[in-house]
Amino acid sequence: TKGLSVVEKEYVHNHRTKQVIPDVDARLHPELEPDDHVLPDITPKCMDPNHSKAGPAFTYAEMFGGIGGFGVGLEALGGNCAFYSELTERCRETYKLNFDTPAKCIHGDIYDVPNDAFPQNLDLLM
């Protein structure tokens, strides 16, 4: 090509040009799994046969919880609702019909809830 010249230089590796190969998630790309790859144990406590069934697998609080649709899934995983708050009275009534959450844990307007009503040790706040 007219007017162009090719300049060849030695390629220099530095922190910007170093190729970073991410860990392969073999669940998504089993064809790229290294031979020595071991999947991590991600079994939830509530599904682990060695886990004690004496208490809940975890506790959670539903802020602005509606009728508790998200809580359905959490209870299926072994969760226990320790606090529920919803502004709408009809939603709270529906929630009470569908869940065994104690009445002392069900609250209305979050601004009216006293500080000592909030649970101290939760696993999940949503």
PDB file of C-alpha atoms in Angstrom:
ATOM      1  CA  THR A   1       0.000   0.000   0.000  1.00  0.00           C
ATOM      2  CA  LYS A   2       1.228   3.418  -0.932  1.00  0.00           C
ATOM      3  CA  GLY A   3       2.279   5.699   1.921  1.00  0.00           C
ATOM      4  CA  LEU A   4       2.108   3.069   4.707  1.00  0.00           C
ATOM      5  CA  SER A   5       4.954   1.301   6.398  1.00  0.00           C
ATOM      6  CA  VAL A   6       4.868  -1.623   8.797  1.00  0.00           C
ATOM      7  CA  VAL A   7       6.767  -1.251  12.051  1.00  0.00           C
ATOM      8  CA  GLU A   8       7.428  -4.436  13.979  1.00  0.00           C
ATOM      9  CA  LYS A   9       8.140  -4.167  17.702  1.00  0.00           C
ATOM     10  CA  GLU A  10       8.548  -6.657  20.485  1.00  0.00           C
ATOM     11  CA  TYR A  11       5.285  -7.062  22.412  1.00  0.00           C
ATOM     12  CA  VAL A  12       5.662  -5.838  25.994  1.00  0.00           C
ATOM     13  CA  HIS A  13       3.479  -7.291  28.750  1.00  0.00           C
ATOM     14  CA  ASN A  14       2.448  -4.991  31.584  1.00  0.00           C
ATOM     15  CA  HIS A  15      -0.440  -4.648  34.015  1.00  0.00           C
ATOM     16  CA  ARG A  16      -2.697  -3.312  31.252  1.00  0.00           C
ATOM     17  CA  THR A  17      -1.950  -5.961  28.660  1.00  0.00           C
ATOM     18  CA  LYS A  18      -1.790  -9.011  30.912  1.00  0.00           C
ATOM     19  CA  GLN A  19      -4.604 -11.374  30.011  1.00  0.00           C
ATOM     20  CA  VAL A  20      -6.677 -12.213  33.057  1.00  0.00           C
ATOM     21  CA  ILE A  21      -8.419 -15.534  32.684  1.00  0.00           C
ATOM     22  CA  PRO A  22     -11.512 -15.562  34.910  1.00  0.00           C
ATOM     23  CA  ASP A  23     -12.492 -18.612  36.915  1.00  0.00           C
ATOM     24  CA  VAL A  24     -14.805 -20.790  34.901  1.00  0.00           C
ATOM     25  CA  ASP A  25     -18.240 -21.474  36.307  1.00  0.00           C
ATOM     26  CA  ALA A  26     -18.600 -25.075  35.199  1.00  0.00           C
ATOM     27  CA  ARG A  27     -22.339 -24.927  35.815  1.00  0.00           C
ATOM     28  CA  LEU A  28     -22.609 -22.432  32.932  1.00  0.00           C
ATOM     29  CA  HIS A  29     -19.810 -23.711  30.685  1.00  0.00           C
ATOM     30  CA  PRO A  30     -19.122 -27.381  31.436  1.00  0.00           C
ATOM     31  CA  GLU A  31     -17.081 -27.650  28.234  1.00  0.00           C
ATOM     32  CA  LEU A  32     -14.518 -25.207  29.702  1.00  0.00           C
ATOM     33  CA  GLU A  33     -14.217 -26.945  33.049  1.00  0.00           C
ATOM     34  CA  PRO A  34     -10.587 -27.622  34.041  1.00  0.00           C
ATOM     35  CA  ASP A  35      -9.740 -31.227  34.865  1.00  0.00           C
ATOM     36  CA  ASP A  36      -9.106 -30.478  38.558  1.00  0.00           C
ATOM     37  CA  HIS A  37     -12.196 -28.261  38.996  1.00  0.00           C
ATOM     38  CA  VAL A  38     -14.427 -28.984  41.997  1.00  0.00           C
ATOM     39  CA  LEU A  39     -17.808 -27.309  42.363  1.00  0.00           C
ATOM     40  CA  PRO A  40     -18.299 -25.460  45.671  1.00  0.00           C
ATOM     41  CA  ASP A  41     -20.923 -26.805  48.061  1.00  0.00           C
ATOM     42  CA  ILE A  42     -23.811 -24.351  47.862  1.00  0.00           C
ATOM     43  CA  THR A  43     -26.519 -26.481  49.466  1.00  0.00           C
ATOM     44  CA  PRO A  44     -28.819 -24.268  51.580  1.00  0.00           C
ATOM     45  CA  LYS A  45     -28.985 -25.256  55.238  1.00  0.00           C
ATOM     46  CA  CYS A  46     -32.674 -26.046  54.945  1.00  0.00           C
ATOM     47  CA  MET A  47     -31.979 -28.660  52.242  1.00  0.00           C
ATOM     48  CA  ASP A  48     -28.917 -30.163  53.911  1.00  0.00           C
ATOM     49  CA  PRO A  49     -29.869 -33.536  55.485  1.00  0.00           C
ATOM     50  CA  ASN A  50     -27.155 -33.059  58.132  1.00  0.00           C
ATOM     51  CA  HIS A  51     -28.590 -29.713  59.301  1.00  0.00           C
ATOM     52  CA  SER A  52     -30.636 -29.739  62.495  1.00  0.00           C
ATOM     53  CA  LYS A  53     -34.369 -29.225  61.931  1.00  0.00           C
ATOM     54  CA  ALA A  54     -34.855 -27.848  65.469  1.00  0.00           C
ATOM     55  CA  GLY A  55     -35.116 -24.208  64.411  1.00  0.00           C
ATOM     56  CA  PRO A  56     -35.496 -22.139  61.265  1.00  0.00           C
ATOM     57  CA  ALA A  57     -32.728 -22.180  58.695  1.00  0.00           C
ATOM     58  CA  PHE A  58     -32.701 -18.351  58.816  1.00  0.00           C
ATOM     59  CA  THR A  59     -34.756 -15.399  59.970  1.00  0.00           C
ATOM     60  CA  TYR A  60     -35.885 -12.502  57.824  1.00  0.00           C
ATOM     61  CA  ALA A  61     -37.780  -9.216  57.993  1.00  0.00           C
ATOM     62  CA  GLU A  62     -40.152  -8.019  55.286  1.00  0.00           C
ATOM     63  CA  MET A  63     -40.209  -4.248  55.023  1.00  0.00           C
ATOM     64  CA  PHE A  64     -43.059  -2.985  52.805  1.00  0.00           C
ATOM     65  CA  GLY A  65     -44.025  -6.648  52.387  1.00  0.00           C
ATOM     66  CA  GLY A  66     -47.321  -6.353  50.489  1.00  0.00           C
ATOM     67  CA  ILE A  67     -49.239  -9.620  50.869  1.00  0.00           C
ATOM     68  CA  GLY A  68     -46.027 -11.564  51.485  1.00  0.00           C
ATOM     69  CA  GLY A  69     -45.344 -13.077  48.079  1.00  0.00           C
ATOM     70  CA  PHE A  70     -41.586 -13.052  48.607  1.00  0.00           C
ATOM     71  CA  GLY A  71     -42.074 -14.613  52.029  1.00  0.00           C
ATOM     72  CA  VAL A  72     -43.715 -17.654  50.399  1.00  0.00           C
ATOM     73  CA  GLY A  73     -40.411 -18.543  48.781  1.00  0.00           C
ATOM     74  CA  LEU A  74     -38.395 -17.776  51.899  1.00  0.00           C
ATOM     75  CA  GLU A  75     -40.591 -19.965  54.079  1.00  0.00           C
ATOM     76  CA  ALA A  76     -40.307 -22.779  51.539  1.00  0.00           C
ATOM     77  CA  LEU A  77     -36.542 -22.555  52.071  1.00  0.00           C
ATOM     78  CA  GLY A  78     -36.963 -22.864  55.846  1.00  0.00           C
ATOM     79  CA  GLY A  79     -37.039 -19.173  56.746  1.00  0.00           C
ATOM     80  CA  ASN A  80     -38.929 -17.631  59.632  1.00  0.00           C
ATOM     81  CA  CYS A  81     -40.388 -14.118  59.422  1.00  0.00           C
ATOM     82  CA  ALA A  82     -39.383 -12.111  62.510  1.00  0.00           C
ATOM     83  CA  PHE A  83     -40.765  -8.741  61.341  1.00  0.00           C
ATOM     84  CA  TYR A  84     -43.314  -7.650  58.752  1.00  0.00           C
ATOM     85  CA  SER A  85     -44.349  -4.122  57.844  1.00  0.00           C
ATOM     86  CA  GLU A  86     -46.923  -2.922  55.316  1.00  0.00           C
ATOM     87  CA  LEU A  87     -48.754   0.399  55.100  1.00  0.00           C
ATOM     88  CA  THR A  88     -51.953  -0.928  53.462  1.00  0.00           C
ATOM     89  CA  GLU A  89     -54.448  -2.467  55.900  1.00  0.00           C
ATOM     90  CA  ARG A  90     -55.957  -4.859  53.328  1.00  0.00           C
ATOM     91  CA  CYS A  91     -52.510  -6.249  52.528  1.00  0.00           C
ATOM     92  CA  ARG A  92     -51.825  -6.804  56.236  1.00  0.00           C
ATOM     93  CA  GLU A  93     -55.149  -8.653  56.625  1.00  0.00           C
ATOM     94  CA  THR A  94     -54.351 -10.895  53.652  1.00  0.00           C
ATOM     95  CA  TYR A  95     -50.877 -11.528  55.058  1.00  0.00           C
ATOM     96  CA  LYS A  96     -52.330 -12.575  58.432  1.00  0.00           C
ATOM     97  CA  LEU A  97     -54.591 -15.099  56.693  1.00  0.00           C
ATOM     98  CA  ASN A  98     -51.707 -16.674  54.756  1.00  0.00           C
ATOM     99  CA  PHE A  99     -48.840 -16.728  57.272  1.00  0.00           C
ATOM    100  CA  ASP A 100     -48.292 -17.861  60.871  1.00  0.00           C
ATOM    101  CA  THR A 101     -46.264 -14.768  61.761  1.00  0.00           C
ATOM    102  CA  PRO A 102     -47.088 -13.709  65.340  1.00  0.00           C
ATOM    103  CA  ALA A 103     -49.285 -10.587  65.605  1.00  0.00           C
ATOM    104  CA  LYS A 104     -46.543  -8.777  67.578  1.00  0.00           C
ATOM    105  CA  CYS A 105     -44.304  -9.051  64.481  1.00  0.00           C
ATOM    106  CA  ILE A 106     -46.837  -7.498  62.075  1.00  0.00           C
ATOM    107  CA  HIS A 107     -46.717  -3.716  61.782  1.00  0.00           C
ATOM    108  CA  GLY A 108     -48.268  -0.942  59.719  1.00  0.00           C
ATOM    109  CA  ASP A 109     -46.543   2.337  58.877  1.00  0.00           C
ATOM    110  CA  ILE A 110     -42.803   1.864  59.326  1.00  0.00           C
ATOM    111  CA  TYR A 111     -42.522   5.359  60.825  1.00  0.00           C
ATOM    112  CA  ASP A 112     -44.833   4.336  63.677  1.00  0.00           C
ATOM    113  CA  VAL A 113     -42.882   1.219  64.659  1.00  0.00           C
ATOM    114  CA  PRO A 114     -40.969   1.685  67.933  1.00  0.00           C
ATOM    115  CA  ASN A 115     -37.242   0.970  67.848  1.00  0.00           C
ATOM    116  CA  ASP A 116     -37.507  -1.967  70.250  1.00  0.00           C
ATOM    117  CA  ALA A 117     -39.921  -3.747  67.852  1.00  0.00           C
ATOM    118  CA  PHE A 118     -37.185  -4.242  65.259  1.00  0.00           C
ATOM    119  CA  PRO A 119     -35.428  -7.617  65.593  1.00  0.00           C
ATOM    120  CA  GLN A 120     -31.770  -7.436  66.585  1.00  0.00           C
ATOM    121  CA  ASN A 121     -30.319 -10.532  64.919  1.00  0.00           C
ATOM    122  CA  LEU A 122     -31.630 -11.103  61.415  1.00  0.00           C
ATOM    123  CA  ASP A 123     -30.154 -13.114  58.593  1.00  0.00           C
ATOM    124  CA  LEU A 124     -32.007 -11.260  55.834  1.00  0.00           C
ATOM    125  CA  LEU A 125     -33.562  -7.797  55.654  1.00  0.00           C
ATOM    126  CA  MET A 126     -35.717  -7.106  52.638  1.00  0.00           C
TER     127      MET A 126
END
